[in-house]
Coordinates of C-alpha atoms and ligand atoms in Angstrom, one line a residue:
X2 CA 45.7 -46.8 2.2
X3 CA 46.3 -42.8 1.9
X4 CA 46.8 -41.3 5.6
X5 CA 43.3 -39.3 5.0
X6 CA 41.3 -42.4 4.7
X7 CA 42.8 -43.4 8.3
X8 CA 42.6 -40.5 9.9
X9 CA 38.8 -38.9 8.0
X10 CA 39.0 -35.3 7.6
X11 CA 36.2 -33.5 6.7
X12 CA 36.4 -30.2 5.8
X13 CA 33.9 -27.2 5.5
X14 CA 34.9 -24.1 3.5
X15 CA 33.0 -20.9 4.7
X16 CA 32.1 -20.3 8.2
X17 CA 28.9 -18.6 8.0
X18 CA 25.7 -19.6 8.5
X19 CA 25.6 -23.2 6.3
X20 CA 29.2 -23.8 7.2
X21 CA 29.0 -23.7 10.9
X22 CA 25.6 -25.8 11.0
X23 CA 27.3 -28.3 8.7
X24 CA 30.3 -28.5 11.6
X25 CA 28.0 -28.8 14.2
X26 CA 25.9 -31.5 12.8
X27 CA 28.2 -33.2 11.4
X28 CA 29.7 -33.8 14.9
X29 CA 26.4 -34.3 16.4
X30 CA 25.3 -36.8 14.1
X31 CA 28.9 -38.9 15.0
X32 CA 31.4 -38.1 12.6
X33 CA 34.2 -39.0 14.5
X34 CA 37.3 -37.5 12.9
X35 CA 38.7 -34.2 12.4
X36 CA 36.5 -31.4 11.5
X37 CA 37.8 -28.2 10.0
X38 CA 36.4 -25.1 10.1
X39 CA 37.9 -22.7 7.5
X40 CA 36.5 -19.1 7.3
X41 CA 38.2 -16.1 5.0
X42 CA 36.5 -13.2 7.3
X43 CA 38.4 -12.3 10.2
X44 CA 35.6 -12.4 13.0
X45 CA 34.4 -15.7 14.7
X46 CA 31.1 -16.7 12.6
X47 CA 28.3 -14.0 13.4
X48 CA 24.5 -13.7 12.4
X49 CA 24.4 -11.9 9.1
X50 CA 20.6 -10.4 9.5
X51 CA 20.9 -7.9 11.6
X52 CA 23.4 -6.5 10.2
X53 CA 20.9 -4.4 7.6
X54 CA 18.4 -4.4 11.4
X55 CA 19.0 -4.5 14.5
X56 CA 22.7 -3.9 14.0
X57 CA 22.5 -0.4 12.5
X58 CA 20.4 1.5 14.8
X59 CA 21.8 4.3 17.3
X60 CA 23.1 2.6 20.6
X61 CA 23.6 -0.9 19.5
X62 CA 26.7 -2.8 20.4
X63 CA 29.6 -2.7 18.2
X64 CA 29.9 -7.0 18.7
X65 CA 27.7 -8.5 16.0
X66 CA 25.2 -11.5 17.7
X67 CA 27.9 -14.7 17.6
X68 CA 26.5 -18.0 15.4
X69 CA 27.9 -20.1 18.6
X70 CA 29.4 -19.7 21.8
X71 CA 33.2 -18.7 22.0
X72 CA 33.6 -22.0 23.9
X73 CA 31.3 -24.1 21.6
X74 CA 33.8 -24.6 19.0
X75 CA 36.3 -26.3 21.6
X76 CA 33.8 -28.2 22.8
X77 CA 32.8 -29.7 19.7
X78 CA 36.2 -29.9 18.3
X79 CA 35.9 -28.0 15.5
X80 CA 39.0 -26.7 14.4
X81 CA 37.8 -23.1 13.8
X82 CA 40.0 -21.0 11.1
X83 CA 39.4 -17.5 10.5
X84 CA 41.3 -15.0 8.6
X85 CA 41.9 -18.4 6.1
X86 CA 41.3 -18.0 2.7
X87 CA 41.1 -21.4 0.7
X88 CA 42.2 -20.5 -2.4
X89 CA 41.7 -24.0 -4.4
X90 CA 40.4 -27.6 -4.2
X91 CA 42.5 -30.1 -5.2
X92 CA 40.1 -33.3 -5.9
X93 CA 43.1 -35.7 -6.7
X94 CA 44.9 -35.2 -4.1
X95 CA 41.8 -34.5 -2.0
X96 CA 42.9 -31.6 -0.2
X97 CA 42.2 -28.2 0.3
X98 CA 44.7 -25.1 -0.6
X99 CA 45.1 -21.8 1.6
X100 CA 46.2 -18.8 -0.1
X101 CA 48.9 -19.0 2.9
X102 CA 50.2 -22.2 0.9
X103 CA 49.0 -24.8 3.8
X104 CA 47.6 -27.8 2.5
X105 CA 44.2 -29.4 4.4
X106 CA 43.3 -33.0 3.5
X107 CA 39.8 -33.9 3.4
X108 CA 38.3 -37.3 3.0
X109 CA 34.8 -35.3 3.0
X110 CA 34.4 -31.7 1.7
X111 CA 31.5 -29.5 2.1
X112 CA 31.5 -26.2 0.5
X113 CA 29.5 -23.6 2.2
X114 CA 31.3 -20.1 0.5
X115 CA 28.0 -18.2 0.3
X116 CA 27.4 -16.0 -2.2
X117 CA 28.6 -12.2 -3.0
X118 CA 27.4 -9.1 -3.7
X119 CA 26.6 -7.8 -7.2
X120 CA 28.2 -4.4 -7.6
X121 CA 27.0 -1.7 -10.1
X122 CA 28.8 -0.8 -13.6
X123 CA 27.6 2.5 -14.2
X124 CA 29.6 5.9 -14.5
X125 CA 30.7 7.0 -11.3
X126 CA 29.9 4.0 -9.5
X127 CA 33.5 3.4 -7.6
X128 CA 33.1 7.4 -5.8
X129 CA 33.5 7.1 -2.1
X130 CA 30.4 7.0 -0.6
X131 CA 29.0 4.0 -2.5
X132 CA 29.0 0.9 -0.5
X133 CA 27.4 -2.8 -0.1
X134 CA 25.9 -4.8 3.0
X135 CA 27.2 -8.6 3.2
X136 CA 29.7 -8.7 5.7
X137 CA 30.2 -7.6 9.6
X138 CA 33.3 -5.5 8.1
X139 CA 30.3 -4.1 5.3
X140 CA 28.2 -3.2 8.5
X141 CA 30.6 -1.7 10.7
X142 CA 31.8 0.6 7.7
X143 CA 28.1 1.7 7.0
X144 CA 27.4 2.2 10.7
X145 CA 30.5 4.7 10.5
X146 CA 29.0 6.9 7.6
X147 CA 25.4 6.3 8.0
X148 CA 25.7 8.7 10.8
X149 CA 26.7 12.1 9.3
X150 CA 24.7 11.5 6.3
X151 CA 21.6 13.6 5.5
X152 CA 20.6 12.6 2.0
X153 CA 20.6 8.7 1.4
X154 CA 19.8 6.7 -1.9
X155 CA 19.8 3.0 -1.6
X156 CA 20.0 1.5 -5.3
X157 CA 17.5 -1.8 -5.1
X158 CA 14.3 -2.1 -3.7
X159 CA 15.0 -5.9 -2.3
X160 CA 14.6 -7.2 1.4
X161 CA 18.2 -5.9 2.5
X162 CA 17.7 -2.2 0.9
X163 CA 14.6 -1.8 2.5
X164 CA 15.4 -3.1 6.0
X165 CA 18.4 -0.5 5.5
X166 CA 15.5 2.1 4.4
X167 CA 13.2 1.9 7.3
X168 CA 16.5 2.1 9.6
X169 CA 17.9 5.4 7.7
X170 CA 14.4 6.7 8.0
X171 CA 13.9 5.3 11.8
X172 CA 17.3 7.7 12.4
X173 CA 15.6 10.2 10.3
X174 CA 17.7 10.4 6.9
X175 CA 16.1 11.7 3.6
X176 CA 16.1 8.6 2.3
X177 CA 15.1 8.2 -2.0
X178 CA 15.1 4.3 -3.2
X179 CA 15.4 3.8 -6.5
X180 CA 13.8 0.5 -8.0
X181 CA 13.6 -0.7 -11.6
X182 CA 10.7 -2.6 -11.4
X183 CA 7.3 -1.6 -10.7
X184 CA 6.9 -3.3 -7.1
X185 CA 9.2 -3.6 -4.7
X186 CA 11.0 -6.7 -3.7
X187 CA 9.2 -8.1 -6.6
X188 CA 11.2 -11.4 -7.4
X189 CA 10.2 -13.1 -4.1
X190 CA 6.8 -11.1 -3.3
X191 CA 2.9 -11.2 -4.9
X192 CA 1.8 -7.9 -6.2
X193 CA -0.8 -7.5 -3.2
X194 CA 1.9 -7.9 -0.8
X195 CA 4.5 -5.9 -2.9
X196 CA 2.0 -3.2 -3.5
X197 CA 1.2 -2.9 0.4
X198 CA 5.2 -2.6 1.5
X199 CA 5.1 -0.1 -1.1
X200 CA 2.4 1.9 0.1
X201 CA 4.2 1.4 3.7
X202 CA 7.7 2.6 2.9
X203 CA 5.9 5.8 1.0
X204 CA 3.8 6.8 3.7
X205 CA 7.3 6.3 6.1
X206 CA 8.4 8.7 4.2
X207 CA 11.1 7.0 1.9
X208 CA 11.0 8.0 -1.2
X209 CA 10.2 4.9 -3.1
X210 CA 10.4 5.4 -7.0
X211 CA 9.3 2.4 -8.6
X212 CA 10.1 2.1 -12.2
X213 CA 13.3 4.3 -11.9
X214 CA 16.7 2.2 -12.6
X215 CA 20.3 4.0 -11.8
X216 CA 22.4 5.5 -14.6
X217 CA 24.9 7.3 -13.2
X218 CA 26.7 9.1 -10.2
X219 CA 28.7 12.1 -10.1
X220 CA 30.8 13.2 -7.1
X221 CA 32.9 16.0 -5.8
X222 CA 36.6 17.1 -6.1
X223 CA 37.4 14.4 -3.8
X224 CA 35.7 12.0 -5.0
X225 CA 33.0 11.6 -2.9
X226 CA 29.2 11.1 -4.3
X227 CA 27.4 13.8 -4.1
X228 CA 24.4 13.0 -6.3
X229 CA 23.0 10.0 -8.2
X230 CA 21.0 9.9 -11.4
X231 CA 18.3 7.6 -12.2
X232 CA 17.1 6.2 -15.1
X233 CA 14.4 9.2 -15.9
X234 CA 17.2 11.7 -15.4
X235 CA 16.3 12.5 -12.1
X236 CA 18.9 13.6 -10.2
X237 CA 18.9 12.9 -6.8
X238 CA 21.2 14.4 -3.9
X239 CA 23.0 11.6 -2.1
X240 CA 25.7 11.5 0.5
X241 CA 25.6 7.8 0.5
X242 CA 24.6 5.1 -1.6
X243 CA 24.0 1.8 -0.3
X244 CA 23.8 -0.7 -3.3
X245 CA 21.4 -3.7 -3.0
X246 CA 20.9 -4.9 -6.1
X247 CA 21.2 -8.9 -5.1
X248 CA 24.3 -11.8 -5.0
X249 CA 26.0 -14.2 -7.3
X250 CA 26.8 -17.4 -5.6
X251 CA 31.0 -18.1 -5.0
X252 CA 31.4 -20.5 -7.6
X253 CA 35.0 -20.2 -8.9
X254 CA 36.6 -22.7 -6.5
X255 CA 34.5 -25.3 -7.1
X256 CA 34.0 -24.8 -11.2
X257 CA 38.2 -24.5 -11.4
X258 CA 37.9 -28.2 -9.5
X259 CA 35.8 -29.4 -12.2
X260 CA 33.0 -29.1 -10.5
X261 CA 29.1 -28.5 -12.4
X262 CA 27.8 -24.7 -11.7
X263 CA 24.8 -23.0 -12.8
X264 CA 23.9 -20.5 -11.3
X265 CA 25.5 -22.1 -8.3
X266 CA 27.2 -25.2 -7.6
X267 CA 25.4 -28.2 -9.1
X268 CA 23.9 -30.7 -6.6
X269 CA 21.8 -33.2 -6.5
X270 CA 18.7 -34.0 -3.9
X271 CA 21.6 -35.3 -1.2
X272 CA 22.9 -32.4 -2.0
X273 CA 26.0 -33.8 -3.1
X274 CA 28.0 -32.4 -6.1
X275 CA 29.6 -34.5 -8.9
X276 CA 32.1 -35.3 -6.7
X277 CA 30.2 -38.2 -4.2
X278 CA 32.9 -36.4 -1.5
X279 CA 32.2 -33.2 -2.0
X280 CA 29.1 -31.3 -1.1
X281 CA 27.6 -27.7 -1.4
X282 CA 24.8 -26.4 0.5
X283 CA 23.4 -22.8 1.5
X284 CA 23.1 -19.7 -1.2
X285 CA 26.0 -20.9 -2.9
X286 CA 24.0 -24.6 -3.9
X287 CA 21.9 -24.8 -6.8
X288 CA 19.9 -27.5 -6.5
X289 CA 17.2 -29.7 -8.1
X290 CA 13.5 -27.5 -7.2
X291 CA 11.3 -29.8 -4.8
X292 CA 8.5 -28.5 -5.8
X293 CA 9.1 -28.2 -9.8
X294 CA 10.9 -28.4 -12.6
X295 CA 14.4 -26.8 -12.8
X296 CA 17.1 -26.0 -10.1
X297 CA 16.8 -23.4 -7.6
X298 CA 19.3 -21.3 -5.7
X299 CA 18.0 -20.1 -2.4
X300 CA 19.7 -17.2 -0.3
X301 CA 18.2 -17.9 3.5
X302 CA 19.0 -18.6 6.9
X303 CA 16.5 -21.3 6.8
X304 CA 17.9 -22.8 3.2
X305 CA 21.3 -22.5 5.0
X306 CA 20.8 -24.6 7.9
X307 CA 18.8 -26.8 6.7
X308 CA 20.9 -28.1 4.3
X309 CA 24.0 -28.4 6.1
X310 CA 22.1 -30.6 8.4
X311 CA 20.8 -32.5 5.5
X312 CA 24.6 -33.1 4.1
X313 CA 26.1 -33.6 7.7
X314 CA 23.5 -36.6 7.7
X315 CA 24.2 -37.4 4.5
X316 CA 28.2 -37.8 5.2
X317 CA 27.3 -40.0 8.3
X318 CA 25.2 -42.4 6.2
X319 CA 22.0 -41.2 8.9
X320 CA 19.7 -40.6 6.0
X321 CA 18.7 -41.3 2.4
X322 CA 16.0 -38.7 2.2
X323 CA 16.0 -36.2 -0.4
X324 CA 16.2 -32.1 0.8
X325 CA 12.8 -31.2 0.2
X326 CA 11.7 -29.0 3.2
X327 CA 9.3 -26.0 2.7
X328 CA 11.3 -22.7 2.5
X329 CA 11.2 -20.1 4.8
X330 CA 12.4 -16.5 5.0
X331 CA 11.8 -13.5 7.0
X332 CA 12.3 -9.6 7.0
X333 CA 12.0 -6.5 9.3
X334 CA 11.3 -3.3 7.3
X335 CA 10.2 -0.4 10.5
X336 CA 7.2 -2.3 12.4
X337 CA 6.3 -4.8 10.3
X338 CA 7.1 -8.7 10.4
X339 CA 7.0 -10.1 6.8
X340 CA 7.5 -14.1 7.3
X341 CA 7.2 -16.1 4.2
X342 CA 6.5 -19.8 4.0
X343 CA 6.8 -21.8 0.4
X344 CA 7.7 -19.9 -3.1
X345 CA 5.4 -18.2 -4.9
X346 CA 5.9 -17.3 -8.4
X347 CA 4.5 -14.9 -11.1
X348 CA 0.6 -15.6 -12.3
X349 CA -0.2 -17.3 -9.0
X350 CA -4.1 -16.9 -8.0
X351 CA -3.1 -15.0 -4.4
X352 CA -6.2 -14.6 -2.1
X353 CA -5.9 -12.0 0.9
X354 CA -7.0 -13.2 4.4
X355 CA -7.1 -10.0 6.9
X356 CA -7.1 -6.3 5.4
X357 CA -4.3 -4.8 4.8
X358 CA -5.4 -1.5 6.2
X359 CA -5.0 -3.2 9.7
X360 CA -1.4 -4.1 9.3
X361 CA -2.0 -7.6 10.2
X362 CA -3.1 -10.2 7.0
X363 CA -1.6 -12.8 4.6
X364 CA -1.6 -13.3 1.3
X365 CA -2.3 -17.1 0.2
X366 CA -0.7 -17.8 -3.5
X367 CA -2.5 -21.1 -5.6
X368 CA -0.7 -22.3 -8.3
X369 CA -4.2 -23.8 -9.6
X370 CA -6.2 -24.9 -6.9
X371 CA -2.4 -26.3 -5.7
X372 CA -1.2 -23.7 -2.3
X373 CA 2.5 -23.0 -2.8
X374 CA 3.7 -20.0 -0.2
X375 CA 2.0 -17.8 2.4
X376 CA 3.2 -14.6 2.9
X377 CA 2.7 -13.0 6.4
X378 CA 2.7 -9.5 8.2
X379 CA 2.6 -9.4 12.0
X380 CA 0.4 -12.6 11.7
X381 CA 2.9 -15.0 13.0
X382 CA 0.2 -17.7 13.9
X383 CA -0.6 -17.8 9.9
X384 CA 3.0 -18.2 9.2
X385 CA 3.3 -21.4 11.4
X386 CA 0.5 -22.6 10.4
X387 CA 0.9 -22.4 6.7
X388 CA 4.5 -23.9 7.2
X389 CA 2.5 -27.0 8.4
X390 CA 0.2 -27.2 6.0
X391 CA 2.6 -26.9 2.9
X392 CA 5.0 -29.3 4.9
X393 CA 2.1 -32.0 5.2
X394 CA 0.7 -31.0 1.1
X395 CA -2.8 -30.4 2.5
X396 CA -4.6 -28.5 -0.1
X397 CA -7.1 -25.5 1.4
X398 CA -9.6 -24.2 -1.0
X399 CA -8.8 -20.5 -1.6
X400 CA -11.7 -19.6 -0.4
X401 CA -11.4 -21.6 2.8
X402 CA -7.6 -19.5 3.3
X403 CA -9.8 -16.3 2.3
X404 CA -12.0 -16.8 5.1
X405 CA -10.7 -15.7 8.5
X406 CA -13.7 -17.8 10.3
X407 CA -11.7 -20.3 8.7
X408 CA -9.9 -22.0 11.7
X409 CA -6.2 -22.5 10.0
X410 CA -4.6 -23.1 13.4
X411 CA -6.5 -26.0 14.1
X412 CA -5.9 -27.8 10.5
X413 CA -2.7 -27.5 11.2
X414 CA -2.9 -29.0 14.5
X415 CA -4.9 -31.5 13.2
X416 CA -1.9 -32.4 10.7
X417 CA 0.5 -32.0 13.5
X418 CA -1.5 -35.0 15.3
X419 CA -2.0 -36.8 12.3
X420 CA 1.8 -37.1 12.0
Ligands
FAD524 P1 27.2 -16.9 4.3 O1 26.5 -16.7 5.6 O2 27.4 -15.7 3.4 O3 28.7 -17.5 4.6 C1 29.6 -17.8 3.6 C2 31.0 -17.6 4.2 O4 32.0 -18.2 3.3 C3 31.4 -16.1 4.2 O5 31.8 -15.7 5.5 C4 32.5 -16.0 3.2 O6 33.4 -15.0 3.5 C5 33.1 -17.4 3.3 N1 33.9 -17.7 2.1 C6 33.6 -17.5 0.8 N2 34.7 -18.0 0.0 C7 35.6 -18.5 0.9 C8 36.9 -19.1 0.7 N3 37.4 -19.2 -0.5 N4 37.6 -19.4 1.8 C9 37.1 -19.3 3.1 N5 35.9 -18.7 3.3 C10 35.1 -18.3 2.2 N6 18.1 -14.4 5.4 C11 17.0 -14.6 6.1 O7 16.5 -15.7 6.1 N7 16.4 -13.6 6.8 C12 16.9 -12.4 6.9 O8 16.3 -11.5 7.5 C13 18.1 -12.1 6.2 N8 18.7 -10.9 6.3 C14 19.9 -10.7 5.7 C15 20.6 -9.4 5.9 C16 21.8 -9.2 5.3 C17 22.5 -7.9 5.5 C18 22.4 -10.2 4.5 C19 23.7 -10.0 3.9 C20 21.8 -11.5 4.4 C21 20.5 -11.7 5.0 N9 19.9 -12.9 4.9 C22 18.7 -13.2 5.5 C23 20.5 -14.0 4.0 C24 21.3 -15.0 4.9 O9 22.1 -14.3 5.7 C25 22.1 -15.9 4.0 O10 21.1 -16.6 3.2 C26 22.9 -16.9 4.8 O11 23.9 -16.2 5.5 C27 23.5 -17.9 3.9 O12 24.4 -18.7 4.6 P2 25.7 -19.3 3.9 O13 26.5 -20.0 5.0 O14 25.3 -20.0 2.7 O15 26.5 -18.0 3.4

């Protein structure tokens, strides 16, 4: 019998969100042998949201908010590895390859490598001055330039170019946002609650252009960007660009194993790839759509964790469920709390409960008479309560979910009893 089958390994690749919730729960849920940790950043595993939040106003600490405890991984025997780059999977001889050369048997492999992001390929686009947000190194380079800045233009009107918007503006930068499509964050969003962040960055005083796309940059002598040109030949004055423009998953290791990727790494509803040892799970996994037809790929904290602990359970034979919970997701752009619950999608019937104009309503999107997401601002009760409901598949009317006399908390208490 091979020494790995005698001794099991398992063995998670990325340390970030997925990959340290897989660790902990695979422990927790009794696996018994080694478990090891390997990470390519150089920093023990850290939150990633707040790093386009919290993390970049005036006066915060330079330490990013830790996943764990320092202790925790000790405690748990985890064998943490940081600064370790795997650099390939070798399923015959099930083991893992650093780009240091160490080999790492596994007898189970989870891979949790996150997703990276999408640059830009337009003249001018390498000048100093143009950067990205993914990483704590990403984060602690902005903080550095974000400073001295006057004139900001953040490419991409999605969740992590606007949270970066409001803060610019909240340290009072001219900040311009340029946006190819006609709504912001309009992938994940309904119109009626794209159209009211719009109205909300505008009147903030970012200057939101919707519709505009970016062609070019040009930059000084010394090759720094000095101005960037959108689509309409508008030229706008920048002295940093942050680029948000969304992620591709990290496939390569896994498709040069052999593995199935589209648009992520193929898995199915045990989230288990073609491999029966080898798992993916977080942004990185494309897996089959609860909900629907098709695969999805989801890039979420909640999507992360959940579906390490799904696999961890999965590896200790604890469960034969399928990964089906509702998705969740939330954003902090200046004062206001989006929280969305479910995934909505274009040509849903969305009916408003609350007005707008007060800063605090929901938007309740049907697919038919069928409820499939909530999205919330500074209404956290309707959040929790619409995560119940789309948990349990009780079907509102949408006029009931228009109708604030209608008493959502207590349906969802009701389900909460029922369960
Ligand atoms: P990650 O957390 O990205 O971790 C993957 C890790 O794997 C990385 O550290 C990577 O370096 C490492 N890795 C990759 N390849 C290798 C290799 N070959 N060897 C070793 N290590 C490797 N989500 C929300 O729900 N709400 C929010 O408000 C929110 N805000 C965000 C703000 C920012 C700035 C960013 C970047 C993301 C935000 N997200 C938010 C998304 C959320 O952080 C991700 O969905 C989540 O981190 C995914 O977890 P993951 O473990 O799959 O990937």
């Amino acid at each position: 019998m091979p020494a790995v089958e005698q001794h099991p390994s398992a063995v998670i690749i990325g340390a970030g969100h997925a990959g340290v919730q897989a660790a902990e729960s695979l422990r927790e849920s009794g696996w018994a042998g080694r478990i090891v940790l390997i990470g390519e950043e150089r920093h023990a595993p850290y939150q990633r949201p707040p790093l386009s939040k919290d993390y970049l106003a005036p006066g915060q600490a330079a330490e990013p908010l830790p996943l764990r405890a320092a202790s925790f991984f000790e405690q748990h025997r985890i064998e943490l590895r940081v600064d370790a780059e795997v650099a390939s999977i070798d399923r015959r001889s099930r083991s893992v390859q650093l780009s240091d050369g160490e080999q790492v048997p596994f007898s189970k492999l989870v891979i949790a490598t996150g997703a990276s992001n999408r640059m830009l390929d337009v003249p001018g686009s390498t000048l100093s001055g143009i950067v990205g947000l993914k990483t704590l190194d990403d984060a602690v380079h902005l903080r550095g330039i974000l400073e001295p800045s006057r004139n900001i233009v953040v490419v991409g009107a999605g969740f992590i170019g606007l949270e970066f918007a409001s803060a610019a503006r909240a340290m009072g930068k001219n900040v311009t946002v340029l946006e190819f499509s006609a709504r912001p964050m309009s992938r994940a969003l309904s119109p009626a609650m794209g159209d009211f962040f719009a109205r909300q960055h505008l009147d903030n005083g970012v200057g939101l252009r919707l519709g505009e796309g970016i062609a070019s940059f040009s930059g000084d002598e010394d090759g720094n960007v000095v101005t960037a040109v959108s689509t309409s030949g508008a030229r706008y004055p920048a002295d940093l660009v942050v680029v948000g423009v969304g992620v591709a998953p990290n496939i390569s290791l896994a498709q040069a194993a052999g593995l199935e990727v589209e648009n992520g790494i193929v898995v199915d509803h045990a989230l288990r790839t073609l491999d029966p040892d080898i798992y993916a799970v977080g942004d990185c996994a494309s897996f089959p759509n609860p909900s629907g037809a098709g695969r999805i790929r989801l890039e979420s904290v909640q999507n992360a964790t959940d579906q390490a602990k799904h696999a961890a359970h999965q590896i200790v034979g604890a469960t034969e469920a399928r990964y089906e919970p509702v998705p969740w997701f939330w954003s902090i752009q200046g004062g206001l709390r989006l929280q969305i619950a479910g995934l909505s999608a274009p040509g849903n019937n969305c009916v408003l409960r609350g007005e707008p104009g007060s800063g605090r309503f929901s938007v309740f999107c049907f697919d038919g008479e069928t409820l499939v997401a909530v999205e919330s601002v500074n209404k956290p009760a309707d959040h929790v309560a619409a995560r119940k409901i789309l948990d349990q598949g009780t079907n509102p009317t949408p006029e009931q979910c228009g109708d604030t006399g209608y008493d959502l908390k207590s349906l969802a208490k009701a389900l909460a009893l029922a369960e």
